[in-house]
């Protein structure tokens, strides 16, 4: 079994008559030599860490969990959606708050799951935990979601990049968003084609997004972009589940993402030499932090 | 890099905030103390490139020291690394260098053992929490931590590698990769032997009995 792209994955699901999460599990057992039980235990552990991080930040009323720049935003957002009518509906608002929360935990040197990277660690937990609460999903269903997400991330890492230094934020938050979107489609009973359609749409919406962290820290604009990645994942999953398809197929979108990443100047790929990092305020924050 | 698996894509589980500046740094420290294995009294970390510029903001110093104290990237005690070092009586310091290196995330670890030996280990954090040890006591190596690894320090003499391989094969240990590095012909050499199986103490004892063997050490693989 060799999954070079999404076409291989979809074909395997059809030929073997297996769901997307099973294809992902079969592939990982073959690649890592680990057992089904070992991988499942690992993913159970992953869910525990994710759910813990979401909870830690969002309940941090005293603002103890923060980074050098960010902190407390998840609590602010929670207070709003718990007490007022939200603008974009509770599901999106909750997901965004969970992404912010996880990123605050990450910035405070708390425990997270880099999925696929630490800079994009907020998206997948935000979407999974929101789905869990909204639809009362059990652990097995969430693990299926993680496996579907892994299949998308695995194809991207193979054919493009998941590193901001190589491909900008589109490669980090973009991949996280695509992974999360595929997980949602899969957990809601969508087909593998629909899952990859959702993932393709996620990337298309984020194509060209640069990596320009202020003061070189994994904080701003990273945290809010994780929130956006979570909202984008839910939105694209909704479209894919309705039967909307991506005009450009997933594998070609990934190829385009890689090309765009390579065309980005180094100043916009995690070096903090451009974008928001070199705005007047960005430079001031850096100067104050490292004086 | 195409060899990503689920433990890289949905992982690693780690203490934030950065896979390269925190998790990768921790693994370099962890691997370095595992290579040395002897009780260490003093350690100095020389940071280069991006490590030198942003180490405080990313907790790279905490991660390096924590790893050096034997903590892994997902260990919540990492944040207390300074305190743990002080409790154990380990002296530590961080220096930054402007010198050019071929990788932006490079650290040189200089450690002094209780036998008054000085060790110098250079590691680079290559992204996604992965690392490579590039140099051990001036000898260039490429050690990734992907396998269980045997590190031997021995006299550079003919047949040494064959004798090591014999001990391993008699213990039914399959060698995945094997590399030999030497300081100078006829002097000290370092063997780095990566294996599929775990290496038991008994095998180490047998290797230590080989003529010309100075030191043997086993490093468990550092990834899932």
CSV table of C-alpha atoms in Angstrom, one decimal:
chain,number,residue,atom,x,y,z
A,1,UNK,CA,0.0,0.0,0.0
A,2,UNK,CA,1.4,3.4,-1.0
A,3,UNK,CA,-0.6,6.6,-0.7
A,4,UNK,CA,1.1,9.2,-2.9
A,5,UNK,CA,-2.0,11.4,-3.1
A,6,UNK,CA,-5.7,11.6,-2.4
A,7,UNK,CA,-6.6,9.6,-5.5
A,8,UNK,CA,-4.6,6.6,-4.1
A,9,UNK,CA,-6.4,7.0,-0.7
A,10,UNK,CA,-9.9,7.3,-2.2
A,11,UNK,CA,-9.2,4.3,-4.6
A,12,UNK,CA,-8.0,2.2,-1.6
A,13,UNK,CA,-11.2,3.0,0.3
A,14,UNK,CA,-13.3,2.0,-2.7
A,15,UNK,CA,-11.4,-1.2,-3.6
A,16,UNK,CA,-11.1,-2.5,0.0
A,17,UNK,CA,-14.6,-1.2,0.9
A,18,UNK,CA,-13.2,0.6,4.0
A,19,UNK,CA,-13.9,4.0,5.5
A,20,UNK,CA,-11.3,6.8,5.5
A,21,UNK,CA,-10.2,6.3,9.1
A,22,UNK,CA,-9.5,2.6,8.4
A,23,UNK,CA,-7.3,3.4,5.4
A,24,UNK,CA,-5.3,5.8,7.6
A,25,UNK,CA,-4.9,3.2,10.3
A,26,UNK,CA,-3.9,0.5,7.8
A,27,UNK,CA,-1.3,2.8,6.3
A,28,UNK,CA,0.2,3.8,9.7
A,29,UNK,CA,0.4,0.2,10.9
A,30,UNK,CA,2.4,-0.6,7.7
A,31,UNK,CA,4.6,2.5,7.9
A,32,UNK,CA,5.4,2.4,11.6
A,33,UNK,CA,5.3,-1.3,12.4
A,34,UNK,CA,3.1,-0.3,15.4
A,35,UNK,CA,0.0,-2.3,16.3
A,36,UNK,CA,-3.6,-1.2,16.0
A,37,UNK,CA,-3.8,-1.0,19.8
A,38,UNK,CA,-0.7,1.0,20.2
A,39,UNK,CA,-1.8,3.6,17.7
A,40,UNK,CA,-5.3,3.8,19.2
A,41,UNK,CA,-3.9,4.2,22.7
A,42,UNK,CA,-1.6,7.0,21.4
A,43,UNK,CA,-4.6,8.8,19.8
A,44,UNK,CA,-6.6,8.4,23.0
A,45,UNK,CA,-3.7,10.1,24.8
A,46,UNK,CA,-3.7,12.8,22.1
A,47,UNK,CA,-7.4,13.5,22.7
A,48,UNK,CA,-6.8,13.8,26.4
A,49,UNK,CA,-4.0,16.3,25.9
A,50,UNK,CA,-6.1,18.3,23.4
A,51,UNK,CA,-9.1,18.4,25.7
A,52,UNK,CA,-7.1,19.4,28.7
A,53,UNK,CA,-5.4,22.3,26.8
A,54,UNK,CA,-8.8,23.6,25.6
A,55,UNK,CA,-10.2,23.4,29.1
A,56,UNK,CA,-7.1,25.0,30.8
A,57,UNK,CA,-7.1,28.2,28.7
A,58,UNK,CA,-10.8,28.7,28.6
A,59,UNK,CA,-11.3,28.5,32.4
A,60,UNK,CA,-8.3,30.6,33.2
A,61,UNK,CA,-10.2,33.5,34.8
A,62,UNK,CA,-7.2,34.9,36.5
A,63,UNK,CA,-5.2,35.1,33.3
A,64,UNK,CA,-2.3,33.0,34.5
A,65,UNK,CA,-1.9,31.1,31.3
A,66,UNK,CA,-0.4,33.4,28.8
A,67,UNK,CA,2.5,34.1,26.6
A,68,UNK,CA,4.8,37.0,26.3
A,69,UNK,CA,2.3,38.8,24.1
A,70,UNK,CA,-1.0,37.0,24.2
A,71,UNK,CA,-3.4,35.8,26.9
A,72,UNK,CA,-7.0,35.8,28.2
A,73,UNK,CA,-8.6,36.2,24.7
A,74,UNK,CA,-10.3,32.8,25.0
A,75,UNK,CA,-12.0,33.8,28.3
A,76,UNK,CA,-13.2,37.1,26.8
A,77,UNK,CA,-14.8,35.3,23.9
A,78,UNK,CA,-16.4,32.7,26.1
A,79,UNK,CA,-17.9,35.4,28.3
A,80,UNK,CA,-19.5,37.0,25.2
A,81,UNK,CA,-21.0,33.8,23.7
A,82,UNK,CA,-22.3,32.7,27.1
A,83,UNK,CA,-24.0,36.0,27.9
A,84,UNK,CA,-25.0,37.6,24.6
A,85,UNK,CA,-26.3,36.7,21.2
A,86,UNK,CA,-23.4,35.9,19.0
A,87,UNK,CA,-22.8,37.4,15.6
A,88,UNK,CA,-21.7,34.2,13.9
A,89,UNK,CA,-23.5,31.5,16.0
A,90,UNK,CA,-22.4,29.6,19.0
A,91,UNK,CA,-20.6,26.8,17.2
A,92,UNK,CA,-18.2,29.0,15.4
A,93,UNK,CA,-17.6,31.2,18.4
A,94,UNK,CA,-16.9,28.2,20.7
A,95,UNK,CA,-14.5,26.7,18.2
A,96,UNK,CA,-12.6,29.9,17.9
A,97,UNK,CA,-12.4,30.3,21.6
A,98,UNK,CA,-11.0,26.8,21.9
A,99,UNK,CA,-8.4,27.5,19.3
A,100,UNK,CA,-7.3,30.7,21.2
A,101,UNK,CA,-7.3,28.7,24.4
A,102,UNK,CA,-5.0,26.0,23.1
A,103,UNK,CA,-2.6,28.6,21.7
A,104,UNK,CA,-2.5,30.4,25.0
A,105,UNK,CA,-1.6,27.2,26.7
A,106,UNK,CA,1.1,26.6,24.1
A,107,UNK,CA,2.5,30.1,24.6
A,108,UNK,CA,2.6,29.5,28.4
A,109,UNK,CA,4.8,26.4,27.9
A,110,UNK,CA,1.8,24.1,28.6
A,111,UNK,CA,1.3,20.7,27.1
A,112,UNK,CA,-0.2,20.5,23.5
A,113,UNK,CA,-0.3,18.3,20.5
A,114,UNK,CA,1.6,19.7,17.6
A,115,UNK,CA,-0.9,18.9,14.9
A,116,UNK,CA,0.7,19.2,12.5
A,117,UNK,CA,2.9,21.9,14.2
A,118,UNK,CA,3.0,23.7,17.5
A,119,UNK,CA,2.2,27.0,15.7
A,120,UNK,CA,-1.0,25.4,14.4
A,121,UNK,CA,-1.8,23.3,17.5
A,122,UNK,CA,-5.1,25.1,18.2
A,123,UNK,CA,-7.1,24.2,15.1
A,124,UNK,CA,-7.7,20.5,15.4
A,125,UNK,CA,-8.5,20.4,19.1
A,126,UNK,CA,-10.9,23.3,18.7
A,127,UNK,CA,-12.8,21.7,16.0
A,128,UNK,CA,-12.9,18.2,17.5
A,129,UNK,CA,-13.9,19.3,21.0
A,130,UNK,CA,-16.6,21.6,19.5
A,131,UNK,CA,-18.0,18.7,17.5
A,132,UNK,CA,-17.8,16.4,20.5
A,133,UNK,CA,-19.9,18.8,22.6
A,134,UNK,CA,-22.3,19.8,19.8
A,135,UNK,CA,-23.1,16.2,18.6
A,136,UNK,CA,-22.3,14.3,21.8
A,137,UNK,CA,-19.6,12.2,19.9
A,138,UNK,CA,-17.9,9.4,21.8
A,139,UNK,CA,-14.1,8.8,22.0
A,140,UNK,CA,-14.1,6.2,19.2
A,141,UNK,CA,-15.8,8.6,16.8
A,142,UNK,CA,-13.2,11.4,17.7
A,143,UNK,CA,-10.4,8.9,17.1
A,144,UNK,CA,-11.9,8.2,13.7
A,145,UNK,CA,-11.8,11.9,13.1
A,146,UNK,CA,-8.1,12.1,14.1
A,147,UNK,CA,-7.3,9.3,11.7
A,148,UNK,CA,-9.1,11.0,8.8
A,149,UNK,CA,-7.2,14.2,9.7
A,150,UNK,CA,-4.0,12.3,9.7
A,151,UNK,CA,-4.6,11.0,6.1
A,152,UNK,CA,-4.9,14.6,4.9
A,153,UNK,CA,-1.9,15.8,6.8
A,154,UNK,CA,0.1,12.8,5.6
A,155,UNK,CA,-0.6,13.6,1.9
A,156,UNK,CA,0.3,17.2,2.4
A,157,UNK,CA,3.6,16.4,4.2
A,158,UNK,CA,4.5,14.0,1.5
A,159,UNK,CA,3.8,16.3,-1.5
A,160,UNK,CA,4.3,19.7,-0.1
A,161,UNK,CA,5.3,21.0,3.3
A,162,UNK,CA,3.7,21.6,6.7
A,163,UNK,CA,6.4,24.0,7.9
A,164,UNK,CA,6.0,27.7,8.1
A,165,UNK,CA,9.6,28.3,7.4
A,166,UNK,CA,9.2,26.5,4.1
A,167,UNK,CA,5.7,27.3,3.0
A,168,UNK,CA,4.4,30.2,5.2
A,169,UNK,CA,1.3,30.0,7.4
A,170,UNK,CA,-0.8,28.5,4.6
A,171,UNK,CA,1.3,25.4,5.1
A,172,UNK,CA,0.8,25.3,8.9
A,173,UNK,CA,-2.6,26.7,9.8
A,174,UNK,CA,-3.7,25.8,6.2
A,175,UNK,CA,-2.8,22.1,6.7
A,176,UNK,CA,-4.3,22.1,10.2
A,177,UNK,CA,-7.5,23.6,8.9
A,178,UNK,CA,-7.7,21.1,6.0
A,179,UNK,CA,-7.1,18.2,8.5
A,180,UNK,CA,-9.8,19.4,10.8
A,181,UNK,CA,-12.3,19.9,8.0
A,182,UNK,CA,-11.7,16.4,6.8
A,183,UNK,CA,-12.2,15.1,10.3
A,184,UNK,CA,-15.6,16.9,10.6
A,185,UNK,CA,-16.8,15.6,7.2
A,186,UNK,CA,-15.8,12.0,8.2
A,187,UNK,CA,-17.3,12.1,11.6
A,188,UNK,CA,-20.6,13.5,10.1
A,189,UNK,CA,-20.8,10.5,7.8
A,190,UNK,CA,-19.4,12.1,4.7
A,191,UNK,CA,-17.5,10.2,2.0
A,192,UNK,CA,-13.7,10.2,1.5
A,193,UNK,CA,-14.3,12.4,-1.6
A,194,UNK,CA,-16.2,14.9,0.5
A,195,UNK,CA,-13.5,14.9,3.1
A,196,UNK,CA,-10.8,15.7,0.6
A,197,UNK,CA,-13.1,18.3,-1.0
A,198,UNK,CA,-13.5,20.1,2.3
A,199,UNK,CA,-9.7,19.9,2.8
A,200,UNK,CA,-9.1,21.4,-0.7
A,201,UNK,CA,-11.5,24.2,0.0
A,202,UNK,CA,-9.7,25.0,3.3
A,203,UNK,CA,-6.4,25.4,1.5
A,204,UNK,CA,-7.9,27.5,-1.3
A,205,UNK,CA,-9.3,29.9,1.3
A,206,UNK,CA,-5.9,30.3,2.9
A,207,UNK,CA,-3.6,30.2,-0.1
A,208,UNK,CA,-0.9,32.8,0.2
A,209,UNK,CA,-1.1,33.3,3.9
A,210,UNK,CA,2.3,34.4,5.1
A,211,UNK,CA,4.2,33.4,8.3
A,212,UNK,CA,5.2,36.7,10.0
A,213,UNK,CA,5.3,36.1,13.8
A,214,UNK,CA,5.9,39.2,15.9
A,215,UNK,CA,9.2,39.0,17.8
A,216,UNK,CA,9.6,35.5,16.4
A,217,UNK,CA,7.2,34.1,18.9
A,218,UNK,CA,4.5,31.6,18.3
A,219,UNK,CA,1.8,34.0,19.6
A,220,UNK,CA,0.7,36.8,17.4
A,221,UNK,CA,-0.8,36.6,14.8
A,222,UNK,CA,-0.6,32.8,15.2
A,223,UNK,CA,-3.3,32.4,17.9
A,224,UNK,CA,-6.0,34.3,16.0
A,225,UNK,CA,-5.1,32.6,12.7
A,226,UNK,CA,-5.7,29.3,14.5
A,227,UNK,CA,-9.1,30.6,15.4
A,228,UNK,CA,-9.7,31.5,11.7
A,229,UNK,CA,-8.4,28.0,10.7
A,230,UNK,CA,-11.0,26.4,13.0
A,231,UNK,CA,-13.8,28.5,11.6
A,232,UNK,CA,-12.7,27.9,8.0
A,233,UNK,CA,-12.6,24.1,8.7
A,234,UNK,CA,-16.2,24.1,9.9
A,235,UNK,CA,-17.4,26.3,7.1
A,236,UNK,CA,-15.7,24.1,4.4
A,237,UNK,CA,-17.0,20.9,6.0
A,238,UNK,CA,-20.5,22.3,5.9
A,239,UNK,CA,-20.1,23.1,2.2
A,240,UNK,CA,-18.6,19.7,1.3
A,241,UNK,CA,-21.3,17.8,3.3
A,242,UNK,CA,-23.9,19.7,1.3
A,243,UNK,CA,-22.4,18.3,-1.9
A,244,UNK,CA,-20.4,21.4,-2.9
A,245,UNK,CA,-17.2,20.3,-4.6
A,246,UNK,CA,-13.8,22.1,-4.9
A,247,UNK,CA,-13.4,23.2,-8.5
A,248,UNK,CA,-9.7,22.4,-8.3
A,249,UNK,CA,-9.1,18.9,-6.9
A,250,UNK,CA,-7.3,18.4,-3.6
A,251,UNK,CA,-3.9,17.1,-5.0
A,252,UNK,CA,-3.7,20.1,-7.4
A,253,UNK,CA,-4.5,22.5,-4.6
A,254,UNK,CA,-1.7,21.0,-2.5
A,255,UNK,CA,0.7,21.4,-5.4
A,256,UNK,CA,-0.4,25.0,-5.8
A,257,UNK,CA,0.1,25.7,-2.1
A,258,UNK,CA,3.6,24.3,-2.3
A,259,UNK,CA,4.4,26.5,-5.4
A,260,UNK,CA,3.0,29.6,-3.7
A,261,UNK,CA,5.1,28.7,-0.6
A,262,UNK,CA,8.2,28.4,-2.5
A,263,UNK,CA,7.5,31.7,-4.3
A,264,UNK,CA,7.2,33.5,-1.0
A,265,UNK,CA,10.2,35.6,-0.1
A,266,UNK,CA,12.1,34.3,2.9
A,267,UNK,CA,11.0,37.5,4.8
A,268,UNK,CA,7.5,36.1,4.9
A,269,UNK,CA,8.5,32.6,5.9
A,270,UNK,CA,8.9,32.5,9.7
A,271,UNK,CA,11.9,34.8,9.8
A,272,UNK,CA,10.0,37.7,11.3
A,273,UNK,CA,11.7,40.0,8.7
A,274,UNK,CA,8.5,41.1,7.1
A,275,UNK,CA,4.7,41.4,7.3
A,276,UNK,CA,3.2,42.1,10.7
A,277,UNK,CA,6.6,41.5,12.4
A,278,UNK,CA,8.1,44.6,10.8
A,279,UNK,CA,5.2,47.0,11.4
A,280,UNK,CA,5.8,49.9,13.8
A,281,UNK,CA,4.0,48.1,16.6
A,282,UNK,CA,5.5,44.7,15.8
A,283,UNK,CA,9.0,46.2,16.0
A,284,UNK,CA,8.1,48.0,19.2
A,285,UNK,CA,6.9,44.8,20.9
A,286,UNK,CA,10.1,43.0,19.9
A,287,UNK,CA,12.3,45.8,21.2
A,288,UNK,CA,10.4,45.9,24.6
A,289,UNK,CA,10.6,42.1,25.0
A,290,UNK,CA,14.3,41.6,24.2
A,291,UNK,CA,15.8,44.8,25.6
B,1,UNK,CA,11.1,15.1,4.3
B,2,UNK,CA,8.7,12.5,3.2
B,3,UNK,CA,8.9,10.0,6.1
B,4,UNK,CA,6.2,11.5,8.3
B,5,UNK,CA,4.0,9.2,10.2
B,6,UNK,CA,1.0,9.7,12.5
B,7,UNK,CA,3.2,10.5,15.5
B,8,UNK,CA,4.6,13.5,13.5
B,9,UNK,CA,1.4,14.6,11.9
B,10,UNK,CA,-0.8,14.3,15.0
B,11,UNK,CA,2.1,15.0,17.3
B,12,UNK,CA,4.4,15.2,19.0
B,13,UNK,CA,2.7,15.7,22.3
B,14,UNK,CA,4.9,18.4,23.7
B,15,UNK,CA,5.4,21.4,26.0
B,16,UNK,CA,5.0,24.5,23.9
B,17,UNK,CA,5.5,26.9,22.3
B,18,UNK,CA,7.7,25.8,19.3
B,19,UNK,CA,8.4,22.4,17.9
B,20,UNK,CA,11.8,23.4,16.6
B,21,UNK,CA,12.8,25.8,19.4
B,22,UNK,CA,11.3,23.9,22.3
B,23,UNK,CA,10.7,20.2,21.5
B,24,UNK,CA,13.7,19.8,19.2
B,25,UNK,CA,15.9,21.7,21.7
B,26,UNK,CA,14.7,19.4,24.5
B,27,UNK,CA,15.6,16.3,22.4
B,28,UNK,CA,19.1,17.6,21.8
B,29,UNK,CA,19.7,18.1,25.5
B,30,UNK,CA,18.1,14.7,26.3
B,31,UNK,CA,20.3,12.9,23.7
B,32,UNK,CA,23.5,14.7,24.8
B,33,UNK,CA,23.2,13.5,28.4
B,34,UNK,CA,22.3,10.1,27.1
B,35,UNK,CA,25.4,10.0,25.0
B,36,UNK,CA,27.6,11.0,28.0
B,37,UNK,CA,25.7,9.0,30.7
B,38,UNK,CA,28.2,9.8,33.4
B,39,UNK,CA,27.3,12.1,36.3
B,40,UNK,CA,27.7,15.7,35.0
B,41,UNK,CA,28.7,18.5,37.3
B,42,UNK,CA,28.7,21.4,34.9
B,43,UNK,CA,27.1,22.2,31.6
B,44,UNK,CA,27.4,25.2,29.2
B,45,UNK,CA,25.1,25.7,26.2
B,46,UNK,CA,26.4,27.8,23.4
B,47,UNK,CA,23.5,29.0,21.2
B,48,UNK,CA,23.9,30.0,17.5
B,49,UNK,CA,21.7,31.6,14.9
B,50,UNK,CA,18.0,31.7,15.6
B,51,UNK,CA,18.5,29.8,18.8
B,52,UNK,CA,20.8,32.7,20.0
B,53,UNK,CA,18.3,35.4,18.9
B,54,UNK,CA,15.0,34.1,20.3
B,55,UNK,CA,15.9,31.5,22.9
B,56,UNK,CA,14.3,33.3,25.8
B,57,UNK,CA,11.0,33.9,24.1
B,58,UNK,CA,10.7,30.2,23.1
B,59,UNK,CA,12.0,28.7,26.4
B,60,UNK,CA,14.8,27.1,24.4
B,61,UNK,CA,17.1,27.5,27.4
B,62,UNK,CA,14.5,25.7,29.7
B,63,UNK,CA,14.0,23.0,27.1
B,64,UNK,CA,17.7,22.4,26.5
B,65,UNK,CA,18.5,22.2,30.2
B,66,UNK,CA,15.3,20.1,31.0
B,67,UNK,CA,16.3,17.7,28.2
B,68,UNK,CA,19.8,17.6,29.6
B,69,UNK,CA,18.3,16.6,33.0
B,70,UNK,CA,16.6,13.6,31.3
B,71,UNK,CA,13.2,15.1,30.7
B,72,UNK,CA,11.4,14.4,27.4
B,73,UNK,CA,9.5,17.1,25.3
B,74,UNK,CA,6.1,16.2,26.8
B,75,UNK,CA,7.2,16.3,30.4
B,76,UNK,CA,5.4,19.1,32.4
B,77,UNK,CA,8.4,19.3,34.8
B,78,UNK,CA,10.3,21.0,31.9
B,79,UNK,CA,9.2,24.5,33.1
B,80,UNK,CA,11.0,23.8,36.4
B,81,UNK,CA,14.3,22.9,34.7
B,82,UNK,CA,16.3,25.6,36.4
B,83,UNK,CA,15.0,24.6,39.8
B,84,UNK,CA,15.6,20.9,39.2
B,85,UNK,CA,19.2,21.6,38.0
B,86,UNK,CA,19.9,23.6,41.2
B,87,UNK,CA,18.5,20.9,43.4
B,88,UNK,CA,20.7,18.3,41.7
B,89,UNK,CA,23.7,20.6,42.1
B,90,UNK,CA,24.2,20.9,38.3
B,91,UNK,CA,25.9,24.1,37.3
B,92,UNK,CA,24.6,25.5,34.1
B,93,UNK,CA,25.1,28.5,31.8
B,94,UNK,CA,24.0,29.9,28.5
B,95,UNK,CA,26.1,31.8,26.0
B,96,UNK,CA,25.2,33.2,22.6
B,97,UNK,CA,27.6,33.2,19.7
B,98,UNK,CA,27.5,35.3,16.5
B,99,UNK,CA,29.5,32.7,14.6
B,100,UNK,CA,28.0,31.4,11.4
B,101,UNK,CA,26.7,27.8,11.4
B,102,UNK,CA,25.2,25.9,8.5
B,103,UNK,CA,21.9,25.5,10.4
B,104,UNK,CA,20.1,28.4,12.2
B,105,UNK,CA,19.0,26.3,15.2
B,106,UNK,CA,22.4,25.0,16.4
B,107,UNK,CA,23.6,24.5,20.0
B,108,UNK,CA,27.0,23.4,21.3
B,109,UNK,CA,26.8,21.6,24.7
B,110,UNK,CA,30.0,21.6,26.7
B,111,UNK,CA,29.7,19.3,29.7
B,112,UNK,CA,32.1,18.4,32.5
B,113,UNK,CA,31.7,15.0,34.2
B,114,UNK,CA,32.5,14.0,37.8
B,115,UNK,CA,35.6,12.3,36.4
B,116,UNK,CA,36.8,15.7,35.1
B,117,UNK,CA,36.2,14.7,31.5
B,118,UNK,CA,35.1,17.4,29.1
B,119,UNK,CA,32.5,16.6,26.5
B,120,UNK,CA,31.5,18.7,23.5
B,121,UNK,CA,28.3,17.8,21.6
B,122,UNK,CA,26.8,19.8,18.8
B,123,UNK,CA,23.2,19.4,17.8
B,124,UNK,CA,20.8,21.0,15.4
B,125,UNK,CA,17.0,21.2,15.6
B,126,UNK,CA,15.8,20.6,12.1
B,127,UNK,CA,12.0,21.3,12.5
B,128,UNK,CA,8.9,19.5,13.7
B,129,UNK,CA,10.7,18.6,16.9
B,130,UNK,CA,13.3,16.5,15.1
B,131,UNK,CA,17.0,16.9,15.7
B,132,UNK,CA,20.4,15.7,14.6
B,133,UNK,CA,23.5,15.4,16.6
B,134,UNK,CA,26.3,16.6,14.3
B,135,UNK,CA,29.4,16.3,16.4
B,136,UNK,CA,30.6,14.4,19.5
B,137,UNK,CA,34.0,15.6,20.9
B,138,UNK,CA,35.1,17.0,17.6
B,139,UNK,CA,34.1,13.9,15.6
B,140,UNK,CA,31.5,14.5,12.9
B,141,UNK,CA,28.5,12.3,13.2
B,142,UNK,CA,24.9,12.2,11.9
B,143,UNK,CA,22.8,10.8,14.8
B,144,UNK,CA,19.1,11.2,14.5
B,145,UNK,CA,17.7,9.1,17.4
B,146,UNK,CA,15.3,7.2,15.2
B,147,UNK,CA,16.6,3.9,16.5
B,148,UNK,CA,17.9,2.2,19.6
B,149,UNK,CA,21.6,3.2,19.4
B,150,UNK,CA,24.8,1.8,20.7
B,151,UNK,CA,27.6,4.3,21.1
B,152,UNK,CA,31.1,2.8,21.5
B,153,UNK,CA,34.3,4.6,22.2
B,154,UNK,CA,37.2,2.3,21.3
B,155,UNK,CA,40.8,2.3,20.2
B,156,UNK,CA,41.0,2.6,16.4
B,157,UNK,CA,42.3,-0.9,15.6
B,158,UNK,CA,41.8,-3.4,12.9
B,159,UNK,CA,38.9,-5.8,13.3
B,160,UNK,CA,37.2,-3.9,16.1
B,161,UNK,CA,34.0,-3.3,14.1
B,162,UNK,CA,33.9,-7.0,13.2
B,163,UNK,CA,34.2,-8.0,16.9
B,164,UNK,CA,31.4,-5.6,17.8
B,165,UNK,CA,29.2,-7.0,15.1
B,166,UNK,CA,29.9,-10.6,16.2
B,167,UNK,CA,28.8,-9.8,19.8
B,168,UNK,CA,25.6,-8.2,18.4
B,169,UNK,CA,24.8,-11.0,16.0
B,170,UNK,CA,25.3,-13.6,18.7
B,171,UNK,CA,22.7,-11.8,20.8
B,172,UNK,CA,20.4,-11.8,17.8
B,173,UNK,CA,20.5,-8.0,17.5
B,174,UNK,CA,19.8,-6.8,13.9
B,175,UNK,CA,22.0,-3.8,12.9
B,176,UNK,CA,20.0,-1.2,10.9
B,177,UNK,CA,22.8,1.3,10.4
B,178,UNK,CA,26.4,1.3,11.5
B,179,UNK,CA,28.9,4.1,11.2
B,180,UNK,CA,32.4,4.6,12.4
B,181,UNK,CA,34.0,7.9,13.1
B,182,UNK,CA,37.6,8.4,14.2
B,183,UNK,CA,39.6,11.3,15.6
B,184,UNK,CA,42.8,10.2,13.9
B,185,UNK,CA,44.1,6.9,12.5
B,186,UNK,CA,45.2,4.6,15.3
B,187,UNK,CA,43.7,6.7,18.1
B,188,UNK,CA,40.2,6.9,19.4
B,189,UNK,CA,37.1,6.0,17.4
B,190,UNK,CA,33.4,6.3,18.0
B,191,UNK,CA,31.0,3.7,16.6
B,192,UNK,CA,27.3,4.6,16.3
B,193,UNK,CA,25.3,1.5,15.7
B,194,UNK,CA,21.6,1.7,15.2
B,195,UNK,CA,19.6,-1.4,15.9
B,196,UNK,CA,16.0,-2.7,15.6
B,197,UNK,CA,16.1,-4.5,19.0
B,198,UNK,CA,16.6,-3.3,22.5
B,199,UNK,CA,20.1,-3.8,23.8
B,200,UNK,CA,20.3,-5.5,27.2
B,201,UNK,CA,22.9,-4.8,29.9
B,202,UNK,CA,24.4,-8.3,29.3
B,203,UNK,CA,25.3,-7.3,25.7
B,204,UNK,CA,26.9,-4.1,26.9
B,205,UNK,CA,29.0,-6.1,29.4
B,206,UNK,CA,30.2,-8.4,26.6
B,207,UNK,CA,31.2,-5.4,24.5
B,208,UNK,CA,33.1,-3.9,27.4
B,209,UNK,CA,35.2,-7.0,27.6
B,210,UNK,CA,36.4,-6.6,24.1
B,211,UNK,CA,40.1,-5.6,23.9
B,212,UNK,CA,40.4,-1.9,23.2
B,213,UNK,CA,36.9,-1.0,24.2
B,214,UNK,CA,36.9,2.1,26.3
B,215,UNK,CA,33.2,2.9,26.8
B,216,UNK,CA,29.9,1.6,25.7
B,217,UNK,CA,26.6,3.4,26.0
B,218,UNK,CA,23.0,2.7,24.8
B,219,UNK,CA,20.6,5.4,23.8
B,220,UNK,CA,17.0,4.4,23.5
B,221,UNK,CA,15.2,5.8,20.5
B,222,UNK,CA,13.8,9.2,21.3
B,223,UNK,CA,10.6,9.1,19.1
B,224,UNK,CA,7.3,7.2,19.5
